[in-house]
Short mmCIF file of C-alpha atoms in Angstrom, two decimals:
data_model
loop_
_atom_site.label_atom_id
_atom_site.label_comp_id
_atom_site.label_asym_id
_atom_site.label_seq_id
_atom_site.Cartn_x
_atom_site.Cartn_y
_atom_site.Cartn_z
CA MET A 1 11.78 101.83 61.76
CA THR A 2 11.16 98.53 61.95
CA LEU A 3 12.47 95.68 59.50
CA GLY A 4 8.94 95.47 57.43
CA GLU A 5 8.66 99.14 57.05
CA ASN A 6 12.50 99.06 55.71
CA ILE A 7 12.08 97.06 53.37
CA VAL A 8 8.63 98.49 52.38
CA ARG A 9 10.84 101.68 52.08
CA LEU A 10 13.66 99.82 49.95
CA ARG A 11 11.34 98.06 47.43
CA THR A 12 9.47 101.14 46.77
CA GLN A 13 12.68 103.41 46.57
CA LYS A 14 13.73 100.17 43.48
CA ASN A 15 9.60 100.88 41.97
CA TRP A 16 9.35 97.02 42.56
CA SER A 17 5.68 95.18 43.68
CA GLN A 18 5.51 92.81 46.14
CA GLY A 19 5.47 90.10 43.31
CA ASP A 20 8.70 91.30 41.80
CA LEU A 21 9.97 90.95 44.90
CA ALA A 22 8.72 87.60 46.02
CA ASP A 23 10.07 86.44 42.13
CA ALA A 24 13.69 87.39 43.02
CA LEU A 25 13.75 85.90 46.28
CA ASP A 26 11.55 82.85 45.26
CA ILE A 27 8.80 82.77 47.37
CA SER A 28 5.15 84.01 47.83
CA ARG A 29 3.96 87.00 47.32
CA GLN A 30 1.63 86.85 50.97
CA SER A 31 5.27 86.01 52.92
CA VAL A 32 6.71 89.36 51.58
CA SER A 33 3.37 90.78 52.35
CA LYS A 34 4.06 89.54 56.38
CA TRP A 35 7.23 90.92 56.24
CA GLU A 36 6.28 94.11 55.51
CA THR A 37 3.65 94.13 58.09
CA ASP A 38 5.82 92.71 60.96
CA SER A 39 3.36 89.64 61.15
CA SER A 40 6.70 87.72 60.30
CA ILE A 41 10.40 87.87 60.22
CA PRO A 42 11.98 86.67 57.24
CA GLU A 43 15.17 83.83 57.60
CA LEU A 44 18.99 84.35 57.57
CA ASP A 45 19.08 83.12 53.86
CA LYS A 46 16.47 85.54 52.84
CA LEU A 47 18.00 88.34 54.76
CA LEU A 48 21.74 88.29 53.59
CA LYS A 49 19.16 88.06 49.59
CA LEU A 50 17.56 90.99 50.61
CA SER A 51 20.64 92.89 52.22
CA GLU A 52 22.39 91.78 48.69
CA LEU A 53 19.23 92.84 46.55
CA PHE A 54 18.73 96.17 47.93
CA GLY A 55 23.02 97.23 48.03
CA ILE A 56 23.26 97.31 51.41
CA THR A 57 24.55 95.96 54.81
CA LEU A 58 22.63 94.13 56.72
CA ASP A 59 22.87 96.19 59.37
CA GLU A 60 21.58 98.70 57.28
CA LEU A 61 18.79 96.21 56.21
CA VAL A 62 17.68 94.89 60.48
CA ARG A 63 18.59 98.79 61.68
CA GLY A 64 16.62 100.62 59.30
CA GLU A 65 19.08 103.21 58.71
CA GLU A 66 18.70 105.67 56.05
CA VAL A 67 20.30 104.58 52.27
CA PRO A 68 20.55 107.39 49.54
CA LYS A 69 18.66 106.46 46.49
CA THR A 70 21.09 105.62 44.18
CA GLU A 71 21.26 102.88 41.64
CA THR A 72 23.51 99.87 42.93
CA ALA A 73 24.71 96.91 41.11
CA VAL A 74 21.99 94.01 41.62
CA PRO A 75 23.05 90.65 41.27
CA ALA A 76 21.64 89.01 37.92
CA SER A 77 20.15 86.27 39.86
CA PHE A 78 18.49 88.22 42.32
CA ALA A 79 17.14 91.00 40.08
CA PRO A 80 13.03 90.49 39.19
CA GLN A 81 12.19 90.98 35.66
CA ALA A 82 11.02 93.87 34.94
CA THR A 83 6.84 93.86 34.81
CA PRO A 84 7.02 95.27 30.91
CA GLU A 85 9.05 92.38 29.87
CA ARG A 86 7.18 90.27 30.90
CA GLU A 87 4.26 91.18 30.08
CA LYS A 88 5.62 91.68 26.61
CA ARG A 89 6.45 88.11 26.40
CA ARG A 90 3.42 86.94 27.32
CA THR A 91 1.39 89.50 24.42
CA ILE A 92 3.83 87.22 22.27
CA ALA A 93 2.88 84.21 23.23
CA GLY A 94 -0.73 84.99 23.39
CA THR A 95 -0.56 86.76 19.61
CA VAL A 96 1.29 83.38 18.32
CA LEU A 97 -1.18 81.30 19.72
CA LEU A 98 -4.07 82.42 18.94
CA CYS A 99 -2.64 82.75 15.43
CA THR A 100 -1.96 79.04 15.30
CA GLY A 101 -5.84 78.39 16.12
CA ALA A 102 -7.02 80.57 13.64
CA VAL A 103 -4.43 78.99 11.40
CA ILE A 104 -5.91 75.06 12.28
CA LEU A 105 -9.68 76.72 12.16
CA ILE A 106 -8.54 78.05 8.70
CA PHE A 107 -7.45 74.88 7.83
CA CYS A 108 -9.96 72.51 8.71
CA LEU A 109 -12.71 74.57 6.76
CA LEU A 110 -10.68 74.69 3.49
CA LEU A 111 -9.58 71.33 3.76
CA ALA A 112 -12.27 69.37 5.22
CA GLY A 113 -15.04 71.70 5.39
CA ASP A 114 -15.80 71.16 9.00
CA LEU A 115 -16.33 73.97 11.51
CA LEU A 116 -17.07 71.77 14.68
CA ALA A 117 -13.27 69.59 13.97
CA GLY A 118 -11.83 73.01 13.75
CA LEU A 119 -13.26 74.18 16.27
CA LEU A 120 -12.19 70.83 18.67
CA PHE A 121 -8.72 71.35 17.55
CA ALA A 122 -7.71 74.70 17.28
CA SER A 123 -9.88 75.06 20.81
CA PRO A 124 -6.58 74.50 23.18
CA PHE A 125 -4.75 77.10 21.13
CA PHE A 126 -7.59 79.80 21.88
CA ILE A 127 -7.78 79.34 25.32
CA CYS A 128 -4.42 79.46 26.06
CA GLY A 129 -3.94 82.53 23.90
CA ILE A 130 -7.13 84.10 25.88
CA ILE A 131 -4.84 83.11 29.48
CA CYS A 132 -2.05 85.10 28.36
CA PHE A 133 -3.46 88.27 28.11
CA SER A 134 -5.35 88.08 30.88
CA VAL A 135 -3.52 86.11 34.03
CA LYS A 136 -0.24 87.44 35.14
CA ARG A 137 1.24 84.71 37.29
CA ARG A 138 1.81 81.16 36.88
CA VAL A 139 0.69 81.31 33.03
CA GLY A 140 2.59 78.61 31.99
CA LEU A 141 0.57 75.82 34.80
CA CYS A 142 -2.50 77.90 33.74
CA CYS A 143 -1.71 76.91 29.61
CA GLY A 144 -1.05 73.15 30.82
CA TRP A 145 -4.13 72.68 32.58
CA ALA A 146 -6.00 74.34 30.11
CA ALA A 147 -4.30 71.91 27.54
CA TYR A 148 -5.12 68.80 29.96
CA LEU A 149 -8.78 69.50 30.13
CA CYS A 150 -9.23 69.95 26.18
CA VAL A 151 -7.34 66.75 25.31
CA ASP A 152 -8.93 64.91 28.20
CA LEU A 153 -12.31 65.94 27.58
CA TYR A 154 -11.80 64.97 23.51
CA LEU A 155 -11.10 61.93 24.70
CA ARG A 156 -13.53 61.15 27.19
CA PHE A 157 -15.77 62.21 23.99
CA ALA A 158 -13.82 60.13 21.63
CA THR A 159 -13.39 56.93 24.05
CA GLY A 160 -15.99 56.78 26.06
CA PHE A 161 -13.31 55.79 28.66
CA SER A 162 -11.63 57.56 31.74
CA TRP A 163 -8.11 57.40 33.51
CA THR A 164 -10.19 55.22 35.91
CA THR A 165 -9.71 52.77 33.41
CA ILE A 166 -6.63 51.55 34.67
CA PHE A 167 -7.92 49.90 37.51
CA MET A 168 -9.67 47.42 35.41
CA THR A 169 -5.64 46.51 33.89
CA HIS A 170 -5.47 43.49 35.61
CA LEU A 171 -8.75 42.33 34.03
CA TRP A 172 -8.09 43.38 29.95
CA THR A 173 -8.05 40.88 27.49
CA ALA A 174 -6.82 41.72 23.85
CA GLN A 175 -10.82 41.44 22.95
CA MET A 176 -11.27 44.55 25.48
CA ASN A 177 -8.90 46.68 22.83
CA TYR A 178 -5.11 47.45 24.70
CA ALA A 179 -5.69 51.24 22.45
CA ARG A 180 -7.80 52.27 24.87
CA LEU A 181 -6.16 50.74 28.11
CA SER A 182 -3.56 52.90 26.56
CA ILE A 183 -5.32 55.97 26.36
CA ALA A 184 -6.65 56.19 29.55
CA TRP A 185 -3.19 55.85 31.21
CA VAL A 186 -1.80 58.76 28.91
CA GLN A 187 -5.02 60.25 30.50
CA PHE A 188 -3.63 59.22 34.11
CA ILE A 189 0.02 59.84 33.63
CA GLY A 190 -0.81 63.40 32.61
CA MET A 191 -2.98 64.11 35.40
CA VAL A 192 -0.42 63.38 37.35
CA LEU A 193 2.17 65.45 36.16
CA MET A 194 -0.12 68.90 36.06
CA ILE A 195 -0.66 67.76 39.65
CA LEU A 196 3.05 67.67 40.52
CA CYS A 197 3.51 70.93 38.14
CA THR A 198 0.84 72.67 40.46
CA VAL A 199 2.33 71.34 43.30
CA CYS A 200 5.84 72.46 42.68
CA SER A 201 4.27 76.34 41.78
CA TYR A 202 3.65 76.80 44.81
CA ARG A 203 6.61 75.22 46.28
CA THR A 204 7.15 78.39 48.62
CA LEU A 205 3.86 78.58 50.51
CA LYS A 206 3.75 78.42 53.60
CA LEU A 207 0.51 79.13 55.80
CA SER A 208 -0.28 78.50 59.25
CA ALA A 209 -1.97 75.68 60.94
CA THR A 210 -4.91 77.23 63.07
CA LYS A 211 -7.65 75.82 64.38
CA LYS A 212 -9.65 77.44 61.12
CA GLU A 213 -7.36 75.93 58.32
CA VAL A 214 -6.85 72.94 59.59
CA THR A 215 -10.53 72.37 60.33
CA TRP A 216 -11.53 73.63 56.73
CA LEU A 217 -8.18 70.86 55.20
CA ILE A 218 -9.84 68.08 57.23
CA ILE A 219 -12.70 68.79 55.29
CA GLY A 220 -12.14 69.00 52.58
CA TRP A 221 -9.87 65.39 52.60
CA LEU A 222 -13.18 64.16 53.61
CA ALA A 223 -15.50 65.63 50.73
CA ALA A 224 -12.79 64.92 48.30
CA LEU A 225 -11.96 61.22 49.35
CA VAL A 226 -14.91 59.93 51.60
CA VAL A 227 -18.34 62.61 50.49
CA LEU A 228 -18.30 62.89 46.57
CA PRO A 229 -17.59 59.62 46.24
CA LEU A 230 -20.39 58.24 47.53
CA LEU A 231 -22.62 60.61 46.33
CA MET A 232 -21.24 59.74 43.55
CA SER A 233 -21.83 55.80 44.06
CA TYR A 234 -25.06 55.84 45.58
CA GLY A 235 -27.11 59.34 45.39
CA VAL A 236 -26.08 60.24 41.79
CA MET A 237 -26.04 56.93 39.76
CA PRO A 238 -29.26 55.31 40.88
CA LEU A 239 -31.01 58.75 40.43
CA TRP A 240 -29.74 57.60 36.30
CA ARG A 241 -30.19 53.85 36.76
CA ASP A 242 -32.29 53.50 33.50
CA ASP A 243 -29.79 55.93 31.80
CA LEU A 244 -27.32 53.55 32.79
CA HIS A 245 -28.29 50.65 30.17
CA ASN A 246 -28.42 53.42 27.32
CA TYR A 247 -25.33 55.17 28.58
CA SER A 248 -23.78 56.92 25.57
CA ASN A 249 -21.47 60.14 25.86
CA PHE A 250 -23.81 62.62 25.26
CA SER A 251 -26.49 61.14 28.31
CA PRO A 252 -26.99 63.63 31.30
CA TYR A 253 -25.12 61.34 33.78
CA PHE A 254 -21.82 61.15 31.23
CA PHE A 255 -21.99 65.14 32.19
CA ILE A 256 -22.53 64.55 35.02
CA ASN A 257 -19.91 61.94 35.43
CA VAL A 258 -17.14 64.40 33.98
CA LEU A 259 -18.27 67.30 35.82
CA TYR A 260 -17.43 65.66 39.39
CA SER A 261 -14.17 64.43 38.10
CA TYR A 262 -13.23 67.51 37.53
CA VAL A 263 -14.61 69.29 40.77
CA ARG A 264 -12.88 66.36 42.61
CA LEU A 265 -9.57 67.13 40.58
CA ALA A 266 -9.71 70.39 41.35
CA LEU A 267 -10.47 69.83 44.94
CA VAL A 268 -7.37 67.68 45.33
CA ASP A 269 -4.87 70.08 43.77
CA VAL A 270 -5.98 72.77 45.59
CA LEU A 271 -6.02 70.49 49.27
CA LEU A 272 -2.45 69.21 47.91
CA VAL A 273 -1.12 72.47 47.95
CA ARG A 274 -2.40 73.98 51.02
CA THR A 275 -1.73 71.01 52.86
CA LEU A 276 2.09 71.34 52.30
CA ALA A 277 1.86 74.81 52.72
CA VAL A 278 1.02 73.91 56.04
CA TRP A 279 3.22 71.34 56.65
CA ARG A 280 6.62 73.58 55.38
CA MET A 281 5.26 76.18 58.50
CA ARG A 282 5.17 72.97 60.62
CA ARG A 283 8.52 72.20 59.84
CA GLU A 284 9.77 75.61 60.05
CA GLU A 285 8.33 76.18 62.98
CA LYS A 286 9.90 73.01 64.89
CA LYS A 287 13.30 73.76 63.73
CA ALA A 288 13.21 77.48 64.96
CA ASN A 289 12.22 76.27 68.19
CA ARG A 290 14.92 73.47 68.39
CA ASN A 291 17.29 75.67 67.62
CA ALA A 292 16.19 78.25 70.39
CA ALA A 293 16.24 74.65 72.61
CA GLU A 294 20.02 74.18 71.61
CA THR A 295 21.28 77.85 72.76
#
């Protein structure tokens, strides 16, 4: 019995999914899948955690000896949460968010009689509530992005400014209204914080630096940093040159600009996560090769 087959057997005995085991070890589910198919081998610290998690010796884990199906005490720091418990917490959070959104909507209707304003202020709660019921992993991250995009979209419509206004900080004067510049900085800081949260959420992800992966990363970064900005500046803007003279928050160019900003933001997010994942794998491979050379 191989190490991967043994991990599958022991995990099945515990009635854990690959996701449960990955959460217990603070790694990605893809890493567990590679272990179980013998595509990769766990590092020594992960082997030690696996042996403690399954309540067996390291020798039993590696050699694949049969282990009696007895309940063993699992350290709380390694034990994965039961899936029903996570689902229960998501259900409670989703219900609270939906109820909060409903209260805000009713409040706006009764006091102001404005359905549009009620939907505007309640939409982040409704969207996050739906996410809690439909998404199973990284619920907090998804809700964070949903809330940020709702607020960012409202600020763009309310002020007509995006975070790119911060590049005009050195040219700003009192006559140009510092409140708008402050809003732009709030948008920018919120975006940076969400990107950092996304990167931290995928901090255990590792990808092999295959030729295909590296090629797609290069193409992606070129598209995000060169192609899309050039297309926007010299392709889309000239088409709407007449519309720019009557620029408003409901002009076709405005909606295209907002869509462009969000598509580019999503692309940069994905590229950052995958680039760091490739870098982690390359770093581990170099470290393994250096250790092998020293021995």
